Tab-separated table of C-alpha atoms in Angstrom:
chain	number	residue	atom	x	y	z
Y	436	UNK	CA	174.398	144.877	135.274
Y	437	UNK	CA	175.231	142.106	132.720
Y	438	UNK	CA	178.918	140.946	132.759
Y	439	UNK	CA	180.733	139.649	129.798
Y	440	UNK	CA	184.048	137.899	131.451
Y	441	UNK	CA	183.796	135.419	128.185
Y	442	UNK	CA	183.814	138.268	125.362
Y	443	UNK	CA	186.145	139.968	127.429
Y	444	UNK	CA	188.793	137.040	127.895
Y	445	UNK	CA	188.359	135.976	124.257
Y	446	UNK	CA	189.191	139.491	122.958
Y	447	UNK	CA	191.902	139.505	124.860
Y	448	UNK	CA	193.367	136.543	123.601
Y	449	UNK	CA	192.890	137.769	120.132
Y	450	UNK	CA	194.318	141.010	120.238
Y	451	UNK	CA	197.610	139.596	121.682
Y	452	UNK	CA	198.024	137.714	118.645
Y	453	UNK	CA	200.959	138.843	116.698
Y	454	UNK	CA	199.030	137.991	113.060
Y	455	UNK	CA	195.589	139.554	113.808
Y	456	UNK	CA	195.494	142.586	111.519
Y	457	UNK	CA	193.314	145.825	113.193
Y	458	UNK	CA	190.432	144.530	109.860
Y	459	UNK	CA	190.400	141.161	111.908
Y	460	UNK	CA	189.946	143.075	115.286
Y	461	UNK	CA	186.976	145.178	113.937
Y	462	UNK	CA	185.357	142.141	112.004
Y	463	UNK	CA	186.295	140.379	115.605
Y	464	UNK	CA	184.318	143.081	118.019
Y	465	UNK	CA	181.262	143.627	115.056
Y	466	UNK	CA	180.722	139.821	115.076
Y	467	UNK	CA	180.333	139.401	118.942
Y	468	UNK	CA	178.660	142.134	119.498
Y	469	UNK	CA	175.131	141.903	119.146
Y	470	UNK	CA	173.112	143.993	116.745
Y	471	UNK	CA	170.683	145.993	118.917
Y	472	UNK	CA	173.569	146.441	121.534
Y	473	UNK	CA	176.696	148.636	122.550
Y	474	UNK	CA	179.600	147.682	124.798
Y	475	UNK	CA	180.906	150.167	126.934
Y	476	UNK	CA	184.350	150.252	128.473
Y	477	UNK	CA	184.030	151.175	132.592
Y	478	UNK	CA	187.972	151.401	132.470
Y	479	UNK	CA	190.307	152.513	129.955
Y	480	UNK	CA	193.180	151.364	132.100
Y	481	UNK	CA	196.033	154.680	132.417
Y	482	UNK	CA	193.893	156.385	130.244
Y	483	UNK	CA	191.886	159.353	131.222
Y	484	UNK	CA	189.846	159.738	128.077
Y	485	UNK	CA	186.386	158.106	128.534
Y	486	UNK	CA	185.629	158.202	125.020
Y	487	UNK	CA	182.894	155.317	125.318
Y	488	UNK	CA	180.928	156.900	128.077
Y	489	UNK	CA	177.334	156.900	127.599
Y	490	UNK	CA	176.189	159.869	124.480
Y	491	UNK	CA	173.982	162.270	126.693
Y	492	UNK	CA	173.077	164.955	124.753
Y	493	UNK	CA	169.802	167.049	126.925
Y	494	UNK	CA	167.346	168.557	124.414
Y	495	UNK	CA	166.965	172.324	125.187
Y	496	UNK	CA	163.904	174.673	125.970
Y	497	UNK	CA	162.712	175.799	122.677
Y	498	UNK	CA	159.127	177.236	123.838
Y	499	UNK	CA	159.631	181.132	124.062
Y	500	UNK	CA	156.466	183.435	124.683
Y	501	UNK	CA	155.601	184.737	121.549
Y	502	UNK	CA	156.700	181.440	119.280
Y	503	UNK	CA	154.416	178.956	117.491
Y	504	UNK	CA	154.036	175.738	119.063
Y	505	UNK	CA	154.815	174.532	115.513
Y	506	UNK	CA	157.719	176.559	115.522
Y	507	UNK	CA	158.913	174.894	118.518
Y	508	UNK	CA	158.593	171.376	116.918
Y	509	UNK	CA	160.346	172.188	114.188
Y	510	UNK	CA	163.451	173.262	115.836
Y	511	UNK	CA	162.886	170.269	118.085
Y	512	UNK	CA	162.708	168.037	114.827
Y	513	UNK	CA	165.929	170.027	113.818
Y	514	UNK	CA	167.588	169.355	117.180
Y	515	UNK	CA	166.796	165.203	116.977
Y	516	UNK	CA	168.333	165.053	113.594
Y	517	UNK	CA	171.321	166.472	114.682
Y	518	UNK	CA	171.762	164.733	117.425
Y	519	UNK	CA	171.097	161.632	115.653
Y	520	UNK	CA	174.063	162.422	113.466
Y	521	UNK	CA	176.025	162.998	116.472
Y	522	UNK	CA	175.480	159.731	118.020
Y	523	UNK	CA	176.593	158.135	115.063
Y	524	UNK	CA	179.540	159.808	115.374
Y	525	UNK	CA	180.232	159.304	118.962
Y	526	UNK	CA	179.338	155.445	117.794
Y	527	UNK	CA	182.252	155.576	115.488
Y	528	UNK	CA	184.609	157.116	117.695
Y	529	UNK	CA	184.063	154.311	120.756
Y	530	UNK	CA	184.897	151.920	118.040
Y	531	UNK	CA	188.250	153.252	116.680
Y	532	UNK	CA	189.422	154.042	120.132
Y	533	UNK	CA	188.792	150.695	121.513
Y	534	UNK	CA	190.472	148.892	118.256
Y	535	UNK	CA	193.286	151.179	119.356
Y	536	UNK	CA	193.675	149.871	123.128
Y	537	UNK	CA	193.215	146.469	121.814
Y	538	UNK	CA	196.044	147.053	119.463
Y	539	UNK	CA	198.423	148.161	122.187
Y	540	UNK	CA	197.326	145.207	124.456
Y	541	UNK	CA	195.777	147.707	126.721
Y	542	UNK	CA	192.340	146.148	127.623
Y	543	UNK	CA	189.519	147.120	129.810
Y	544	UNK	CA	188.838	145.610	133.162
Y	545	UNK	CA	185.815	144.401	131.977
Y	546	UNK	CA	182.552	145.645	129.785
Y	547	UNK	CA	178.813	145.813	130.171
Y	548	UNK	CA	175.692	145.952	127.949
Y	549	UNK	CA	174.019	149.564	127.404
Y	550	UNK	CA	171.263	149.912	125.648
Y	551	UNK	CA	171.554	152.457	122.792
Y	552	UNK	CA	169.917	153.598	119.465
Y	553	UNK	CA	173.503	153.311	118.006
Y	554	UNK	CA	174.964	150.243	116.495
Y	555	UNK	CA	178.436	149.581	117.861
Y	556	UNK	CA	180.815	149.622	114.952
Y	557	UNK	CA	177.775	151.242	112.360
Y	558	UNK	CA	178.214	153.955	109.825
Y	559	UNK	CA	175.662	156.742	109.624
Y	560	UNK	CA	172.487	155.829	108.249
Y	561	UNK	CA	171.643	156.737	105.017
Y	562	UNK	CA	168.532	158.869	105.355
Y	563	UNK	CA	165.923	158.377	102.749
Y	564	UNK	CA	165.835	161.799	100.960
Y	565	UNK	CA	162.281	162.462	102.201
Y	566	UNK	CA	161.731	160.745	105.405
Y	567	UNK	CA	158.747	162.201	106.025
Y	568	UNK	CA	157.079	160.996	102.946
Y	569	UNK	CA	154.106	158.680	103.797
Y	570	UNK	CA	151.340	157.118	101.555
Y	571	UNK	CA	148.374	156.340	102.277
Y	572	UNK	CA	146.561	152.761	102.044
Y	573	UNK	CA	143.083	151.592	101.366
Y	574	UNK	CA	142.479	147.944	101.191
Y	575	UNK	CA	142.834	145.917	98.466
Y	576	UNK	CA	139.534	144.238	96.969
Y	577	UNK	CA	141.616	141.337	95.453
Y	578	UNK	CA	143.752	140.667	98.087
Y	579	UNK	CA	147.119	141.098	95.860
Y	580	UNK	CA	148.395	143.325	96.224
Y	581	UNK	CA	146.841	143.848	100.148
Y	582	UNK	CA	147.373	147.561	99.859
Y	583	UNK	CA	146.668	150.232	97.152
Y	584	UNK	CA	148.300	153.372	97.819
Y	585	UNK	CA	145.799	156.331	96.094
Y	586	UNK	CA	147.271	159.316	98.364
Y	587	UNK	CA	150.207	160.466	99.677
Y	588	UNK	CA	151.033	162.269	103.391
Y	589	UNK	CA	153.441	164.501	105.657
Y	590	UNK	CA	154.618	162.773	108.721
Y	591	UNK	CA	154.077	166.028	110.922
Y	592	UNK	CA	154.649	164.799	114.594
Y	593	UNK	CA	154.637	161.006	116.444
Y	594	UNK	CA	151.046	160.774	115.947
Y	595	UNK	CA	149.635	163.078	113.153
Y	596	UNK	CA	150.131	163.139	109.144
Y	597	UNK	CA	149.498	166.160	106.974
Y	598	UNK	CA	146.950	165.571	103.567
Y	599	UNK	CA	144.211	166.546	101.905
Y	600	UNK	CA	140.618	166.612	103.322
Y	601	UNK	CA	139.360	165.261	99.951
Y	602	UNK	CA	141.632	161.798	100.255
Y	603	UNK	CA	139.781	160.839	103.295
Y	604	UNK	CA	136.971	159.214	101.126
Y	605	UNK	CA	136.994	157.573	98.057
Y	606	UNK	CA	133.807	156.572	95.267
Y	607	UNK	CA	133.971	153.163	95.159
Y	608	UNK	CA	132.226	153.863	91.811
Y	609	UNK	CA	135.692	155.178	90.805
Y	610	UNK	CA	137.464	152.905	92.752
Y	611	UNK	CA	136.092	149.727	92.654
Y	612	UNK	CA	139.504	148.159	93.651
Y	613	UNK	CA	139.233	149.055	97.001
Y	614	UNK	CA	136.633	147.514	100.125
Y	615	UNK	CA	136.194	150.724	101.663
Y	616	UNK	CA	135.770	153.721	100.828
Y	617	UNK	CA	137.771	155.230	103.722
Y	618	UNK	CA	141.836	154.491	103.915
Y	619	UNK	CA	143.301	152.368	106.599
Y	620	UNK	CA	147.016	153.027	106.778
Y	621	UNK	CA	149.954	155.327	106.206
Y	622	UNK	CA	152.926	153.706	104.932
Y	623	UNK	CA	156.419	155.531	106.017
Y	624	UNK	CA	159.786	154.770	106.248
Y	625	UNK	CA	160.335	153.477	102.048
Y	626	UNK	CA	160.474	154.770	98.988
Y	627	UNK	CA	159.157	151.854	96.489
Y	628	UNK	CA	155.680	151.259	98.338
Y	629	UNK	CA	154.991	148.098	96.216
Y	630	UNK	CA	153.664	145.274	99.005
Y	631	UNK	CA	156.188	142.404	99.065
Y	632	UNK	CA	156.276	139.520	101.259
Y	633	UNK	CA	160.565	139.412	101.707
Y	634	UNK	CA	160.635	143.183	101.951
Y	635	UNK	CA	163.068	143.863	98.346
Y	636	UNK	CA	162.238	147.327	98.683
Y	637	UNK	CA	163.228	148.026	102.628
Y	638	UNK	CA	161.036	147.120	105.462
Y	639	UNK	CA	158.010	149.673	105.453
Y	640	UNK	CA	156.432	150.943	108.623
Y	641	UNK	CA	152.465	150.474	108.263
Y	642	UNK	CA	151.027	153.055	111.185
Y	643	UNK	CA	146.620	152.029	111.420
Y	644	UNK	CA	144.804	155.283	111.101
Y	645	UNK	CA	142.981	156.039	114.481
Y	646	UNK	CA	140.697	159.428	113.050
Y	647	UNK	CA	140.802	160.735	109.654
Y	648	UNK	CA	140.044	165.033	110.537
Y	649	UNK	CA	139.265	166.798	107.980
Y	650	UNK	CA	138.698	170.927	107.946
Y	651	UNK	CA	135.048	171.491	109.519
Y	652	UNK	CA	134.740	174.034	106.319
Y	653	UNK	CA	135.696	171.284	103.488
Y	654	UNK	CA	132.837	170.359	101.722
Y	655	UNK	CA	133.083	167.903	98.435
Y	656	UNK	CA	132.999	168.182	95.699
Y	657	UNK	CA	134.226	171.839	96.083
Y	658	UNK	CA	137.856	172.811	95.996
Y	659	UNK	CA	138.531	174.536	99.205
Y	660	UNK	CA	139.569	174.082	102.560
Y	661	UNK	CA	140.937	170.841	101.272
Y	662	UNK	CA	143.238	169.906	104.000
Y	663	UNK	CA	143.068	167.371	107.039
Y	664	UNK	CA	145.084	165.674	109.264
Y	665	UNK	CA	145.557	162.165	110.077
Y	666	UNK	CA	145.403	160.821	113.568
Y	667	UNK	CA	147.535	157.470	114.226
Y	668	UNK	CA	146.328	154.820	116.399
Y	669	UNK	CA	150.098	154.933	118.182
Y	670	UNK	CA	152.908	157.042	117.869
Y	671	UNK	CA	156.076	156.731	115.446
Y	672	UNK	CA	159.245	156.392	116.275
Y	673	UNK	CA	161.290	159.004	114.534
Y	674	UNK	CA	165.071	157.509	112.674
Y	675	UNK	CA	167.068	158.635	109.440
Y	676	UNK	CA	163.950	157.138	107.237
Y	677	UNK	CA	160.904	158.016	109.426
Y	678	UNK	CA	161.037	162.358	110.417
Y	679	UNK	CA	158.579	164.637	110.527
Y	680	UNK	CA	158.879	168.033	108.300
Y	681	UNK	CA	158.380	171.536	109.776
Y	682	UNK	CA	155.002	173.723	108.836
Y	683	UNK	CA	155.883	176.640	106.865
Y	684	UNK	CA	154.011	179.777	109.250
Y	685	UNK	CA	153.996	182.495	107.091
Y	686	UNK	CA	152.149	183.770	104.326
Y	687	UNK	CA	155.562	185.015	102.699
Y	688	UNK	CA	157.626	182.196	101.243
Y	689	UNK	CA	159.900	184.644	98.997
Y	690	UNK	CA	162.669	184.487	101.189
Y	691	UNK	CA	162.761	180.384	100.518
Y	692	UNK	CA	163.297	181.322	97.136
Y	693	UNK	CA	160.678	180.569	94.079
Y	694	UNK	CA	160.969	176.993	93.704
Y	695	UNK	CA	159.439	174.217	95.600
Y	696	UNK	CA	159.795	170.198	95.076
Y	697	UNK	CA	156.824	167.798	94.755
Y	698	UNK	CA	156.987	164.786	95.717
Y	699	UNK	CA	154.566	161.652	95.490
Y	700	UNK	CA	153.886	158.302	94.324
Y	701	UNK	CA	151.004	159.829	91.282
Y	702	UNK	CA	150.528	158.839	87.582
Y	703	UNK	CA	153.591	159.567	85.376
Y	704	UNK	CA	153.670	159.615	81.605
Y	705	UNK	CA	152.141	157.297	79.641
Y	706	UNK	CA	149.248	156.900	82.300
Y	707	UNK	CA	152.059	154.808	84.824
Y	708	UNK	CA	151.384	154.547	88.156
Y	709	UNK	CA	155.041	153.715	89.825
Y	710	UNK	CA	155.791	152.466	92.924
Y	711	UNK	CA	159.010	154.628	93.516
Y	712	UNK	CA	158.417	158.139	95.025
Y	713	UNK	CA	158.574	160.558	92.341
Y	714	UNK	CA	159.918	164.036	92.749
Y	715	UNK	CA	160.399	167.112	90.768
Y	716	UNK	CA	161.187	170.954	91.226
Y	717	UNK	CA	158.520	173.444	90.048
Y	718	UNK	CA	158.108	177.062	90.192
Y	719	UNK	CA	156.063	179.140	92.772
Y	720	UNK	CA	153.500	181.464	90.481
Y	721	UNK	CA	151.869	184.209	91.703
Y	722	UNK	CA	148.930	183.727	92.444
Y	723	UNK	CA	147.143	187.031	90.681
Y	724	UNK	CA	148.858	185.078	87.610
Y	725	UNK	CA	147.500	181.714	88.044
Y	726	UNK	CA	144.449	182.961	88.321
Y	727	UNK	CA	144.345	184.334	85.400
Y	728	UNK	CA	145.894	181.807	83.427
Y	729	UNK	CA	143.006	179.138	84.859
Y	730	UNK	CA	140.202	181.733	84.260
Y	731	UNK	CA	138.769	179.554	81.725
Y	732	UNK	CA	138.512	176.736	84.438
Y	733	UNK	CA	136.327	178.269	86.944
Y	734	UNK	CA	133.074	176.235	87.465
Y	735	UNK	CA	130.715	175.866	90.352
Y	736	UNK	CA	132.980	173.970	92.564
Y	737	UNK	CA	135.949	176.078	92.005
Y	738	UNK	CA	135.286	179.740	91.593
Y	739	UNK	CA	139.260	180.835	91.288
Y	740	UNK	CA	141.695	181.456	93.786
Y	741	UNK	CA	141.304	182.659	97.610
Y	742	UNK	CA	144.097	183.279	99.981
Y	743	UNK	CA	144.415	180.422	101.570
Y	744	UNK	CA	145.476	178.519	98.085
Y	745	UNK	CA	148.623	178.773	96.244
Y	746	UNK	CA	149.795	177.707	92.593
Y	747	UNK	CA	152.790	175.925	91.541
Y	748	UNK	CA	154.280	174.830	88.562
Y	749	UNK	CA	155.951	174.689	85.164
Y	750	UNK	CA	154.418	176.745	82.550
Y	751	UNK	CA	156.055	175.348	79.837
Y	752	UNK	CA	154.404	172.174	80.859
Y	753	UNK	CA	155.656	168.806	81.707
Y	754	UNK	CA	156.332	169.011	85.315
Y	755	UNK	CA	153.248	168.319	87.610
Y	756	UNK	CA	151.618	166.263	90.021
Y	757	UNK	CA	149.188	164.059	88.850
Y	758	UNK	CA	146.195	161.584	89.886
Y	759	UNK	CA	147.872	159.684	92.861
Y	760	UNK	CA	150.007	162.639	94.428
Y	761	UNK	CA	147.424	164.135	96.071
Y	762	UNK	CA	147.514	165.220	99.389
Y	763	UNK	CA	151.351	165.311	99.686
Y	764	UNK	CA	153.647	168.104	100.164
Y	765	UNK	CA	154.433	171.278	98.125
Y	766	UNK	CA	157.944	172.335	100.122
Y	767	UNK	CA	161.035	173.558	100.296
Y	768	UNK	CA	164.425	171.999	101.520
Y	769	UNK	CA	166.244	174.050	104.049
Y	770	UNK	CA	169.962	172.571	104.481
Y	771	UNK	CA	171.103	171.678	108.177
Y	772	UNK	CA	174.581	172.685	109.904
Y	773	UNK	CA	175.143	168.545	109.699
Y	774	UNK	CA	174.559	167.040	106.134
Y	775	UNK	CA	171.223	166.552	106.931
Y	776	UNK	CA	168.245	168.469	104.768
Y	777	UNK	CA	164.987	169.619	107.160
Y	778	UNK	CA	162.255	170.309	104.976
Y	779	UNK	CA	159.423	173.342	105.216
Y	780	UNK	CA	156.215	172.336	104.094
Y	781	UNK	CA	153.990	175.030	102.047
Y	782	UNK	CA	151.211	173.359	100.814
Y	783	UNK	CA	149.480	170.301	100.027
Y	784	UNK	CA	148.581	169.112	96.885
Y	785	UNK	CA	144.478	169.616	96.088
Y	786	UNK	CA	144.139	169.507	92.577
Y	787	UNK	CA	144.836	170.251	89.004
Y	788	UNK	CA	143.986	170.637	85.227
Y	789	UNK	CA	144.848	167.458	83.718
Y	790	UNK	CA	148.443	166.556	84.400
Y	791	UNK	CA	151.811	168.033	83.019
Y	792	UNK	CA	149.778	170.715	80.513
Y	793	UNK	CA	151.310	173.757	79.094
Y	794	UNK	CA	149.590	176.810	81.063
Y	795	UNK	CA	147.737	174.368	83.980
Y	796	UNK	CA	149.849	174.548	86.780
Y	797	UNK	CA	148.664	172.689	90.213
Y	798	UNK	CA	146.707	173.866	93.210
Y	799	UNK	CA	147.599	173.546	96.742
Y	800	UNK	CA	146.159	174.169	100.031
Y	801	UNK	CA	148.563	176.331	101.731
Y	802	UNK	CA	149.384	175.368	104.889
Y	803	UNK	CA	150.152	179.020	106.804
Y	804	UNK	CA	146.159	179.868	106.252
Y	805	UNK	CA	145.488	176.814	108.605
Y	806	UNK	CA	148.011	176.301	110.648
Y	807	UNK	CA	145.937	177.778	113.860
Y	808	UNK	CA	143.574	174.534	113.422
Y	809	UNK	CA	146.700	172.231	112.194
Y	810	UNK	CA	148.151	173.334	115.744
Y	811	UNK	CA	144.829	172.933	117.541
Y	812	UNK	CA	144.361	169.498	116.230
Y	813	UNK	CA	147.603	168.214	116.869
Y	814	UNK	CA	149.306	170.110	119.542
Y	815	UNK	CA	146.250	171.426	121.473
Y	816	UNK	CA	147.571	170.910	125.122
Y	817	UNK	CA	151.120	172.328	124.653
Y	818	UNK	CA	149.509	175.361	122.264
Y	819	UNK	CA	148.297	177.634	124.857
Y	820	UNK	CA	152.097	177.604	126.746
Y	821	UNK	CA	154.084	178.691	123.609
Y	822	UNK	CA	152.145	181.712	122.127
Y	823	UNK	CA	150.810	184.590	124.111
């Protein structure tokens, strides 16, 4: 137990002062207290509100015979975001109330460092709008930028990343900016991926790819089965800009409505490739439909739809993903009790006709056809205790 007699003494001193005003107390308490620290009061005095005691919060039991393994992760996910949200809270409300003693010259007997996630006197984070965004990185043949981002990702648990199988190799006759063919990172926890040495854009989280896994039934150059997941060398932590997204189970998506939103850091118009995520809403087409529409397009490694593909877009044109997004997300956001957003994924983006056409909406691997081998791969040893 560390003991803080000086802080203690000092505050003291201050908030007896008849001209400290309460915005001199708080800038006071958030000055001395250190950053990656909280101090809790042991005794409120004639109080019998403790409203500084530790935040325990116990994560329930959501396995249930019968229930998806991803299922259970996702209302796990759900659960941690929540309770995130909560601990700000309970942050806030230890703050006001010890102003409040201070104010009335009631002070603590004395007060001891915690550790906690929560920074005494902070304001909820602000979540980046998709947190579990990620883009992956091959190396850089000229060394400046170090990283060139040519794919994007789905943070999906601590240690695994939804994509696309056919992002796990590149030509180096197509891309002769790179070293190696193969990527080497996943970048999470920004928005504006550009590489900068004083961090402008927020301080990125660079995770080293451990296995690249893509479905044993992908084959290039053809068009199916294109989907893979990324194994990290160590596990994420998961905060407001770093969360994983759920796996949409089920073949039926038309109770989440008929759009989805793309997101991803692909060419734009005008043949720009931006360093900002990019996002747009599209429609969800039928798939009979689509596959009419891209009749003309069938060649010998893409024959036309099969079931485990879906389409979305605009038809009008104009709204697409484009050289660059592929292998990120095709989802849906699915709002929270808290103001929080939790986000279904539906598919991942495999390919298109050009970009933004009239009549060529995308193609996407969707993710319910796999998510048996998504589960195997990245749950495997809790899989067998959740589904009977």
């Amino acid at each position: 137990m560390l003991w803080s007699g000086l802080f203690v003494a000092t505050l003291f001193s201050v908030a007896q002062s008849e001209t400290t005003s309460t915005d001199e107390l708080e800038k006071f308490l958030l000055e001395a207290i250190q950053s990656n620290e909280t101090y809790y009061d042991v005794d409120f005095g004639d109080s019998n509100e403790k409203p500084c005691d530790p935040f325990e919060n116990e994560m329930p039991d959501y396995k249930k015979a019968g229930r998806r393994i991803s299922e259970t992760k996702c209302l796990e996910y759900i659960w941690e975001m929540e309770n995130r949200d909560k601990e700000v809270q309970w942050g806030q409300r230890c703050r006001i109330y010890l102003i409040s003693q201070i104010k009335k010259g009631v002070m603590p007997e004395f007060f001891f460092l915690i550790n906690s996630p929560v920074i005494f006197g902070g304001r909820p984070a602000s979540h980046g709008e998709f947190p579990h965004m990620g883009a992956i990185g091959w190396k850089s043949k000229s060394g400046s930028p170090k990283w060139l981002f040519k794919c994007g990702s789905t943070l999906i648990s601590e240690k695994f990343a939804l994509t696309a199988a056919h992002c796990s190799r590149l030509s180096l006759r197509q891309s002769p900016d790179v070293i190696n063919s193969t990527p080497e990172i996943v970048r999470f926890g920004v928005e504006n991926i550009a590489d900068d040495e004083f961090n402008i854009h927020g301080n990125p989280i660079d995770v080293n790819i451990k296995n690249f896994i893509n479905h044993p039934d992908y084959k290039s150059p053809m068009k199916y089965y294109d989907i893979a997941v990324i194994e990290f060398e160590s596990p994420v932590q998961f905060k407001g800009n770093l969360h994983p997204a759920c796996l949409w189970p089920y073949s039926d998506t038309s109770h989440l409505g008929t759009e989805a939103i793309l997101t991803g850091w692909g060419y734009t118009e005008g043949g720009k490739h931006p360093t900002e995520l990019q996002t747009a809403v599209v429609d969800i087409i039928d798939t009979p439909k689509c596959d009419s529409i891209l009749e003309m397009f069938r060649n010998r490694n893409w024959g036309g739809f099969k079931e485990n593909q879906m389409c979305a877009g605009k038809l009008v044109g104009g709204i697409d993903t484009c050289q660059g997004d592929s292998g990120g997300p095709l989802q849906v956001k699915v709002p929270l009790k808290t103001d929080g957003n939790i986000y279904q994924i539906l598919g991942v983006t495999s390919f298109g006709i050009k970009c933004g056409q009239k009549n060529r909406p995308g193609i996407y691997t969707r993710v319910s056809s796999f998510i048996d081998w998504i589960e195997d791969k990245v749950w495997g040893h809790d899989t067998a205790s959740t589904i009977i």
